[in-house]
Amino acid sequence: MIQDRHADPNSEYDSQLPITPTVPLAFEARAIAERCSRGRGNGQQAKRTYLNVLAVWASEFYLRCLGFSIDRDRTLSYSRFAGYFLDTADLWVESVGRLECRPLMPEARVASLPLDVRSDRLAYLIVELAPSLHSATLRGFSPTPAATLAIDELRPIETLPGYLAQWRVSAPISLSAWLSGGAIAGWEALENLLGNRAQLVPLRSQPAVAAGIGRAKLLDIGLQLSDRSVVLAIAVVRQSDDTASVRVQLFPSPDEASVPESLELSMLDESGETLQVVRSRQQDNYIQLRSFQGRCGDRFSLEVAWGEARVRESFVF
Amino acid sequence: MYLSRLIAAIWHSDRLSHPQRGMWPPELYRELHGEAVQRTLMEICQKIDDYNRDYSVLAWVNYRLKKRFIDVVRDYQKKGITYSPRSQRDLAVSMPSIDDLDAYFAVEDSVSDAQLLQQFIDDDPEHLFRSAHVKNRPEVTFQALAKARLVEQQTWEEIASECQISVQTLCSFFNRRLRKLIPYFQKYLQS
C-alpha cells in the first residue's frame, strides 16, 4: 500500500502542488504519434492525428502508472487506419472500456468534442499539451459528452480511478453452473426477493429440455442522496446440450411499488456493444428485455443505469 | 490520488539529478533525460512498495533515474545514431512543437497511402464492409460511410442529412463497426 508521505519527515516536495499530473512526452510517445500520422495525405488530418495520439499516450502512461492495463490493439487511436475516418483520441482500458482523451491547446479553457466521438465512451479526459509538446497535463474528465467541455467544470483527475472502478467487469457468472445447481453469493432464488411478484413469463416456443433456474439479486443503485434499490431477476432455461435461453426482468425493491423512472436496463455483448435496451417510465411494476439465447461460452453483460450511476453484471453461458 | 502528486512532484522537481549532462548536446540531452524521467516514473509507480522510509524520496528517485538514464542511452545508441555536437539531425525521432506542425506536415499534401485504403474499401475482398449496415437501412453500409468520409470528405452532418439518419446513430454505428473491422484492415493492408 502507498504510504502517506505527508507524514514523512523526509518529504522534500511541496504538498500543495496541483493534482494535475504532467506527463513527459519523450521518444516513445513521439515515435507512435509519428507512425500514426505519416502518409495521411492531408496535412491538417496528419497534424490532428499527431496531437490526438500524444494526448492518448499521456493518458495511457498515467493510467498505467495507476495500475490499469491498456489494450493497444483495441484502441482506434493507435491504428493507422481509424484516423482516416474518425477524429478519434480513444483509449481502451482493459476490463473497463473505452475512454476518449482529447488534446487541448495550451492555455485554452474550453475543449470541443467532435461528433465522431460523442458516444460509446465511458469518460472524456482533457489533456492540455505544452507548446513545445515535451509534456502533457491531464486537466480533468467528464463522464458525459457534450459539444464543448469547460475545463473548470471537469471532474478532478484523481477521481478517475474511482469512477473507472465502477465499470470494472468482474469475473462473469456462469449460467451453466447455475443450471447445475451451483450458487453465487448475492444471487438468491426468485421467491426470496420477489415473493409473489415473480412474474417471469415462461419462455416461449422451444420446449425446455431440463427445468430452468431463476435467480435474483438486489442491486443498490443511485447517487449518494437518493440511493435506490432494484431487483435484477434472471431465468435461464436449457434448450439443448450447449444452448440456453435467458429472460431478464427488473423489479423495484421489495418495499417499493414501482421501478424508478428513467432507469435503463441493457444487455451488452462481449465487446460492450448494446444489443438491447429498455427504459422505465413512471409507475412501471417491472421492465424486461426480450428473451435471448446463447451457446456455452458466449458472454454478455447486463447493465442497470440510472442517471450517471451504473451497475454491471457479466455472465457466461 | 496520491500517485498524481508524486508524479507531479518528480516532474517539477529541480533537484532531479542530471547524469552525463556535459556529454550530450542540450537538445538531445533534454530528450534523453525526459525519456529517463518517464521510465523512472513508471518504475516508481510499479515498485512503490519497495520504497524504504529510511531514505529520502528524492534520493530513491535519483538513484533509479541514474540507472534508467544508462538504459535510455544504450537503447538510443542501438539505433545507430552518432554523436555530433553541431547537429540536431542526431535525434532519432523528430520533436516538432505545436507551432512547427503545420510546416512539419506540409509534405503530407503530396504523399498519400489513402489510395491503397480507398482501393481496399472498394474491393472489400471478404464483403465485410458491404454487409455491415445501419439497422433497417441496408443501403447505409459501412462501405458507403467509409467512402463518404475518406473520398468525399463529408462531415457527419452532411451524411446524416443525405441518409435521413441522426448523426448519433451514424457515429455510434461507425465507431462500433470500425473497432471490429480493424483486424480486417490490418490483414490486407499491413506492410
Short mmCIF file of N, CA, C and O in Angstrom, two decimals, chain B residues 23-120:
data_model
loop_
_atom_site.label_atom_id
_atom_site.label_comp_id
_atom_site.label_asym_id
_atom_site.label_seq_id
_atom_site.Cartn_x
_atom_site.Cartn_y
_atom_site.Cartn_z
N MET B 23 27.93 15.52 -21.46
CA MET B 23 28.38 14.68 -22.57
C MET B 23 27.50 14.76 -23.81
O MET B 23 27.78 14.13 -24.81
N TRP B 24 26.42 15.49 -23.71
CA TRP B 24 25.45 15.49 -24.81
C TRP B 24 25.06 16.91 -25.20
O TRP B 24 25.01 17.79 -24.38
N PRO B 25 24.75 17.12 -26.49
CA PRO B 25 24.25 18.43 -26.89
C PRO B 25 22.90 18.69 -26.19
O PRO B 25 22.12 17.77 -26.00
N PRO B 26 22.65 19.93 -25.82
CA PRO B 26 21.48 20.26 -24.97
C PRO B 26 20.14 19.73 -25.49
O PRO B 26 19.35 19.20 -24.73
N GLU B 27 19.88 19.91 -26.78
CA GLU B 27 18.58 19.46 -27.33
C GLU B 27 18.40 17.97 -27.15
O GLU B 27 17.36 17.49 -26.71
N LEU B 28 19.45 17.24 -27.50
CA LEU B 28 19.42 15.79 -27.41
C LEU B 28 19.33 15.35 -25.96
O LEU B 28 18.56 14.45 -25.59
N TYR B 29 20.11 16.04 -25.11
CA TYR B 29 20.11 15.69 -23.69
C TYR B 29 18.72 15.82 -23.10
O TYR B 29 18.26 14.99 -22.31
N ARG B 30 18.05 16.88 -23.51
CA ARG B 30 16.70 17.12 -23.00
C ARG B 30 15.78 15.93 -23.29
O ARG B 30 14.98 15.51 -22.45
N GLU B 31 15.89 15.38 -24.49
CA GLU B 31 15.05 14.23 -24.86
C GLU B 31 15.45 12.98 -24.10
O GLU B 31 14.60 12.24 -23.62
N LEU B 32 16.76 12.77 -24.01
CA LEU B 32 17.24 11.59 -23.29
C LEU B 32 16.80 11.65 -21.83
O LEU B 32 16.32 10.66 -21.27
N HIS B 33 16.96 12.82 -21.25
CA HIS B 33 16.62 12.98 -19.84
C HIS B 33 15.12 12.82 -19.64
O HIS B 33 14.65 12.17 -18.69
N GLY B 34 14.35 13.40 -20.55
CA GLY B 34 12.89 13.30 -20.47
C GLY B 34 12.44 11.85 -20.53
O GLY B 34 11.58 11.40 -19.77
N GLU B 35 13.04 11.10 -21.42
CA GLU B 35 12.72 9.68 -21.56
C GLU B 35 13.09 8.94 -20.28
O GLU B 35 12.35 8.07 -19.80
N ALA B 36 14.25 9.29 -19.71
CA ALA B 36 14.69 8.62 -18.49
C ALA B 36 13.76 8.93 -17.32
O ALA B 36 13.42 8.05 -16.53
N VAL B 37 13.31 10.19 -17.24
CA VAL B 37 12.39 10.57 -16.16
C VAL B 37 11.09 9.78 -16.28
O VAL B 37 10.54 9.27 -15.31
N GLN B 38 10.63 9.66 -17.50
CA GLN B 38 9.40 8.94 -17.76
C GLN B 38 9.50 7.48 -17.35
O GLN B 38 8.62 6.93 -16.71
N ARG B 39 10.61 6.83 -17.73
CA ARG B 39 10.78 5.42 -17.36
C ARG B 39 10.89 5.29 -15.85
O ARG B 39 10.39 4.33 -15.26
N THR B 40 11.53 6.26 -15.24
CA THR B 40 11.67 6.24 -13.78
C THR B 40 10.30 6.37 -13.12
O THR B 40 9.99 5.66 -12.17
N LEU B 41 9.48 7.25 -13.64
CA LEU B 41 8.13 7.44 -13.09
C LEU B 41 7.35 6.14 -13.13
O LEU B 41 6.70 5.75 -12.17
N MET B 42 7.40 5.50 -14.25
CA MET B 42 6.65 4.25 -14.42
C MET B 42 7.17 3.21 -13.44
O MET B 42 6.41 2.51 -12.79
N GLU B 43 8.47 3.16 -13.32
CA GLU B 43 9.08 2.18 -12.43
C GLU B 43 8.69 2.44 -10.99
O GLU B 43 8.35 1.52 -10.24
N ILE B 44 8.70 3.69 -10.62
CA ILE B 44 8.34 4.05 -9.25
C ILE B 44 6.90 3.67 -8.95
O ILE B 44 6.60 3.11 -7.90
N CYS B 45 6.03 3.93 -9.89
CA CYS B 45 4.62 3.60 -9.67
C CYS B 45 4.44 2.10 -9.50
O CYS B 45 3.62 1.64 -8.70
N GLN B 46 5.22 1.35 -10.23
CA GLN B 46 5.06 -0.10 -10.15
C GLN B 46 5.76 -0.69 -8.95
O GLN B 46 5.39 -1.76 -8.48
N LYS B 47 6.79 0.00 -8.45
CA LYS B 47 7.55 -0.56 -7.34
C LYS B 47 7.39 0.25 -6.06
O LYS B 47 8.26 0.26 -5.21
N ILE B 48 6.28 0.92 -5.95
CA ILE B 48 6.08 1.84 -4.82
C ILE B 48 6.21 1.11 -3.49
O ILE B 48 6.62 1.68 -2.48
N ASP B 49 5.91 -0.16 -3.47
CA ASP B 49 6.01 -0.92 -2.22
C ASP B 49 7.45 -1.15 -1.78
O ASP B 49 7.68 -1.51 -0.63
N ASP B 50 8.38 -0.96 -2.70
CA ASP B 50 9.78 -1.19 -2.34
C ASP B 50 10.39 -0.01 -1.61
O ASP B 50 11.51 -0.08 -1.14
N TYR B 51 9.67 1.09 -1.61
CA TYR B 51 10.25 2.30 -1.03
C TYR B 51 10.52 2.11 0.46
O TYR B 51 9.65 1.70 1.21
N ASN B 52 11.70 2.44 0.86
CA ASN B 52 12.11 2.29 2.26
C ASN B 52 12.09 3.66 2.91
O ASN B 52 12.80 4.56 2.50
N ARG B 53 11.29 3.81 3.94
CA ARG B 53 11.13 5.11 4.59
C ARG B 53 12.39 5.69 5.16
O ARG B 53 12.44 6.86 5.49
N ASP B 54 13.39 4.86 5.33
CA ASP B 54 14.63 5.39 5.90
C ASP B 54 15.37 6.30 4.93
O ASP B 54 16.24 7.06 5.33
N TYR B 55 15.03 6.18 3.67
CA TYR B 55 15.73 7.00 2.69
C TYR B 55 14.81 8.08 2.16
O TYR B 55 13.60 7.93 2.13
N SER B 56 15.38 9.17 1.72
CA SER B 56 14.53 10.25 1.22
C SER B 56 13.96 9.86 -0.14
O SER B 56 14.57 9.10 -0.89
N VAL B 57 12.79 10.39 -0.41
CA VAL B 57 12.15 10.09 -1.69
C VAL B 57 13.05 10.50 -2.84
O VAL B 57 13.24 9.77 -3.81
N LEU B 58 13.61 11.68 -2.72
CA LEU B 58 14.41 12.20 -3.83
C LEU B 58 15.63 11.33 -4.09
O LEU B 58 15.99 11.07 -5.24
N ALA B 59 16.27 10.89 -3.02
CA ALA B 59 17.46 10.06 -3.20
C ALA B 59 17.07 8.77 -3.92
O ALA B 59 17.78 8.29 -4.82
N TRP B 60 15.94 8.23 -3.52
CA TRP B 60 15.45 7.00 -4.14
C TRP B 60 15.16 7.22 -5.62
O TRP B 60 15.55 6.43 -6.48
N VAL B 61 14.48 8.30 -5.92
CA VAL B 61 14.14 8.62 -7.30
C VAL B 61 15.41 8.81 -8.13
O VAL B 61 15.55 8.27 -9.23
N ASN B 62 16.35 9.58 -7.61
CA ASN B 62 17.57 9.87 -8.36
C ASN B 62 18.42 8.63 -8.58
O ASN B 62 19.06 8.46 -9.63
N TYR B 63 18.39 7.76 -7.60
CA TYR B 63 19.13 6.50 -7.75
C TYR B 63 18.58 5.73 -8.95
O TYR B 63 19.32 5.21 -9.80
N ARG B 64 17.26 5.66 -9.02
CA ARG B 64 16.64 4.93 -10.13
C ARG B 64 16.83 5.67 -11.44
O ARG B 64 16.97 5.07 -12.50
N LEU B 65 16.78 6.99 -11.36
CA LEU B 65 16.91 7.82 -12.57
C LEU B 65 18.26 7.60 -13.23
O LEU B 65 18.36 7.49 -14.46
N LYS B 66 19.30 7.49 -12.43
CA LYS B 66 20.64 7.29 -12.99
C LYS B 66 20.70 5.97 -13.76
O LYS B 66 21.25 5.89 -14.85
N LYS B 67 20.08 4.95 -13.21
CA LYS B 67 20.09 3.65 -13.90
C LYS B 67 19.28 3.72 -15.19
O LYS B 67 19.67 3.19 -16.23
N ARG B 68 18.15 4.36 -15.10
CA ARG B 68 17.28 4.45 -16.29
C ARG B 68 17.95 5.27 -17.38
O ARG B 68 17.77 5.01 -18.57
N PHE B 69 18.73 6.25 -16.98
CA PHE B 69 19.40 7.08 -17.97
C PHE B 69 20.36 6.23 -18.78
O PHE B 69 20.44 6.36 -20.01
N ILE B 70 21.08 5.37 -18.08
CA ILE B 70 22.02 4.48 -18.77
C ILE B 70 21.27 3.60 -19.77
O ILE B 70 21.70 3.39 -20.91
N ASP B 71 20.10 3.10 -19.36
CA ASP B 71 19.30 2.28 -20.27
C ASP B 71 18.87 3.07 -21.50
O ASP B 71 18.91 2.55 -22.62
N VAL B 72 18.46 4.30 -21.28
CA VAL B 72 17.98 5.13 -22.39
C VAL B 72 19.10 5.37 -23.39
O VAL B 72 18.91 5.26 -24.61
N VAL B 73 20.29 5.68 -22.88
CA VAL B 73 21.43 5.92 -23.75
C VAL B 73 21.75 4.68 -24.57
O VAL B 73 21.96 4.75 -25.79
N ARG B 74 21.72 3.55 -23.91
CA ARG B 74 22.03 2.30 -24.60
C ARG B 74 21.01 2.04 -25.71
O ARG B 74 21.35 1.70 -26.83
N ASP B 75 19.72 2.22 -25.39
CA ASP B 75 18.67 1.98 -26.40
C ASP B 75 18.83 2.95 -27.56
O ASP B 75 18.63 2.61 -28.72
N TYR B 76 19.17 4.16 -27.23
CA TYR B 76 19.34 5.19 -28.24
C TYR B 76 20.50 4.89 -29.16
O TYR B 76 20.40 5.03 -30.38
N GLN B 77 21.59 4.44 -28.58
CA GLN B 77 22.77 4.15 -29.38
C GLN B 77 22.57 2.93 -30.26
O GLN B 77 23.12 2.84 -31.35
N LYS B 78 21.73 2.03 -29.81
CA LYS B 78 21.43 0.85 -30.63
C LYS B 78 20.82 1.25 -31.96
O LYS B 78 20.89 0.52 -32.93
N LYS B 79 20.17 2.40 -31.96
CA LYS B 79 19.55 2.84 -33.20
C LYS B 79 20.57 3.39 -34.18
O LYS B 79 20.23 3.89 -35.23
N GLY B 80 21.84 3.36 -33.80
CA GLY B 80 22.91 3.71 -34.73
C GLY B 80 23.11 5.19 -34.94
O GLY B 80 23.68 5.61 -35.95
N ILE B 81 22.67 5.99 -34.02
CA ILE B 81 22.86 7.44 -34.17
C ILE B 81 24.24 7.82 -33.65
O ILE B 81 24.64 7.38 -32.59
N THR B 82 24.93 8.61 -34.40
CA THR B 82 26.25 9.04 -33.91
C THR B 82 26.16 10.40 -33.26
O THR B 82 25.30 11.21 -33.59
N TYR B 83 27.07 10.61 -32.37
CA TYR B 83 27.08 11.85 -31.60
C TYR B 83 27.73 12.96 -32.41
O TYR B 83 28.83 12.84 -32.92
N SER B 84 27.02 14.05 -32.57
CA SER B 84 27.63 15.19 -33.24
C SER B 84 27.11 16.46 -32.59
O SER B 84 25.92 16.72 -32.59
N PRO B 85 28.02 17.25 -32.00
CA PRO B 85 27.57 18.38 -31.20
C PRO B 85 26.88 19.48 -31.99
O PRO B 85 26.15 20.27 -31.45
N ARG B 86 27.06 19.50 -33.28
CA ARG B 86 26.52 20.63 -34.04
C ARG B 86 25.15 20.37 -34.65
O ARG B 86 24.49 21.27 -35.10
N SER B 87 24.77 19.11 -34.67
CA SER B 87 23.59 18.83 -35.49
C SER B 87 22.40 18.31 -34.70
O SER B 87 22.54 17.46 -33.84
N GLN B 88 21.24 18.81 -35.03
CA GLN B 88 20.03 18.29 -34.40
C GLN B 88 19.51 17.08 -35.16
O GLN B 88 18.56 16.45 -34.75
N ARG B 89 20.13 16.78 -36.26
CA ARG B 89 19.68 15.62 -37.04
C ARG B 89 20.03 14.31 -36.34
O ARG B 89 19.68 13.25 -36.79
N ASP B 90 20.75 14.44 -35.22
CA ASP B 90 21.06 13.23 -34.47
C ASP B 90 19.83 12.63 -33.82
O ASP B 90 19.82 11.47 -33.45
N LEU B 91 18.83 13.43 -33.64
CA LEU B 91 17.66 12.91 -32.95
C LEU B 91 17.02 11.80 -33.78
O LEU B 91 16.69 11.99 -34.92
N ALA B 92 16.86 10.66 -33.18
CA ALA B 92 16.28 9.53 -33.89
C ALA B 92 14.82 9.81 -34.24
O ALA B 92 14.31 9.33 -35.24
N VAL B 93 14.19 10.56 -33.40
CA VAL B 93 12.78 10.89 -33.61
C VAL B 93 12.66 12.40 -33.60
O VAL B 93 13.21 13.06 -32.74
N SER B 94 11.95 12.96 -34.54
CA SER B 94 11.77 14.41 -34.57
C SER B 94 10.86 14.87 -33.45
O SER B 94 9.98 14.13 -33.01
N MET B 95 11.07 16.10 -33.01
CA MET B 95 10.30 16.63 -31.89
C MET B 95 9.70 17.99 -32.23
O MET B 95 10.05 18.99 -31.62
N PRO B 96 8.79 18.02 -33.21
CA PRO B 96 8.22 19.33 -33.54
C PRO B 96 7.38 19.88 -32.39
O PRO B 96 6.76 19.13 -31.64
N SER B 97 7.34 21.20 -32.26
CA SER B 97 6.47 21.84 -31.28
C SER B 97 5.12 22.06 -31.98
O SER B 97 4.98 21.80 -33.17
N ILE B 98 4.15 22.56 -31.25
CA ILE B 98 2.83 22.81 -31.85
C ILE B 98 2.99 23.75 -33.05
O ILE B 98 2.42 23.51 -34.12
N ASP B 99 3.78 24.80 -32.88
CA ASP B 99 3.94 25.77 -33.96
C ASP B 99 4.65 25.19 -35.17
O ASP B 99 4.47 25.67 -36.29
N ASP B 100 5.46 24.15 -34.95
CA ASP B 100 6.19 23.53 -36.06
C ASP B 100 5.30 22.64 -36.92
O ASP B 100 5.68 22.28 -38.03
N LEU B 101 4.16 22.25 -36.38
CA LEU B 101 3.40 21.17 -37.02
C LEU B 101 2.88 21.47 -38.43
O LEU B 101 2.85 20.58 -39.27
N ASP B 102 2.45 22.69 -38.64
CA ASP B 102 1.91 22.98 -39.98
C ASP B 102 2.98 22.74 -41.04
O ASP B 102 2.72 22.11 -42.07
N ALA B 103 4.17 23.23 -40.80
CA ALA B 103 5.26 23.04 -41.75
C ALA B 103 5.69 21.58 -41.77
O ALA B 103 5.96 21.01 -42.82
N TYR B 104 5.70 20.98 -40.58
CA TYR B 104 6.16 19.59 -40.45
C TYR B 104 5.32 18.64 -41.29
O TYR B 104 5.82 17.69 -41.88
N PHE B 105 4.02 18.89 -41.35
CA PHE B 105 3.14 18.01 -42.10
C PHE B 105 2.76 18.57 -43.47
O PHE B 105 1.91 18.00 -44.15
N ALA B 106 3.36 19.65 -43.87
CA ALA B 106 3.02 20.24 -45.16
C ALA B 106 3.30 19.25 -46.30
O ALA B 106 2.57 19.18 -47.26
N VAL B 107 4.34 18.46 -46.13
CA VAL B 107 4.71 17.49 -47.16
C VAL B 107 3.62 16.45 -47.38
O VAL B 107 3.53 15.82 -48.41
N GLU B 108 2.77 16.30 -46.37
CA GLU B 108 1.71 15.30 -46.45
C GLU B 108 0.77 15.53 -47.61
O GLU B 108 0.19 14.61 -48.15
N ASP B 109 0.61 16.79 -47.96
CA ASP B 109 -0.37 17.07 -49.01
C ASP B 109 0.03 16.51 -50.36
O ASP B 109 -0.74 16.55 -51.30
N SER B 110 1.25 16.00 -50.46
CA SER B 110 1.60 15.39 -51.74
C SER B 110 1.94 13.91 -51.60
O SER B 110 2.26 13.24 -52.56
N VAL B 111 1.81 13.41 -50.40
CA VAL B 111 2.12 11.99 -50.15
C VAL B 111 0.86 11.31 -49.64
O VAL B 111 0.12 11.89 -48.89
N SER B 112 0.60 10.12 -50.06
CA SER B 112 -0.61 9.51 -49.52
C SER B 112 -0.66 8.00 -49.69
O SER B 112 -0.36 7.49 -50.77
N ASP B 113 -1.01 7.32 -48.63
CA ASP B 113 -1.38 5.93 -48.87
C ASP B 113 -2.90 5.77 -48.73
O ASP B 113 -3.41 4.68 -48.55
N ALA B 114 -3.57 6.90 -48.86
CA ALA B 114 -5.04 6.85 -48.86
C ALA B 114 -5.55 6.13 -50.09
O ALA B 114 -6.64 5.54 -50.09
N GLN B 115 -4.74 6.15 -51.17
CA GLN B 115 -5.13 5.45 -52.41
C GLN B 115 -5.35 3.98 -52.15
O GLN B 115 -6.34 3.38 -52.57
N LEU B 116 -4.36 3.40 -51.42
CA LEU B 116 -4.43 1.98 -51.10
C LEU B 116 -5.67 1.68 -50.27
O LEU B 116 -6.36 0.69 -50.48
N LEU B 117 -5.92 2.57 -49.33
CA LEU B 117 -7.04 2.38 -48.43
C LEU B 117 -8.35 2.44 -49.21
O LEU B 117 -9.25 1.62 -49.04
N GLN B 118 -8.43 3.40 -50.09
CA GLN B 118 -9.63 3.57 -50.91
C GLN B 118 -9.87 2.35 -51.77
O GLN B 118 -10.99 1.86 -51.89
N GLN B 119 -8.79 1.83 -52.34
CA GLN B 119 -8.89 0.64 -53.17
C GLN B 119 -9.41 -0.53 -52.36
O GLN B 119 -10.28 -1.28 -52.80
N PHE B 120 -8.88 -0.66 -51.17
CA PHE B 120 -9.27 -1.76 -50.29
C PHE B 120 -10.75 -1.68 -49.91
O PHE B 120 -11.46 -2.67 -49.89
#
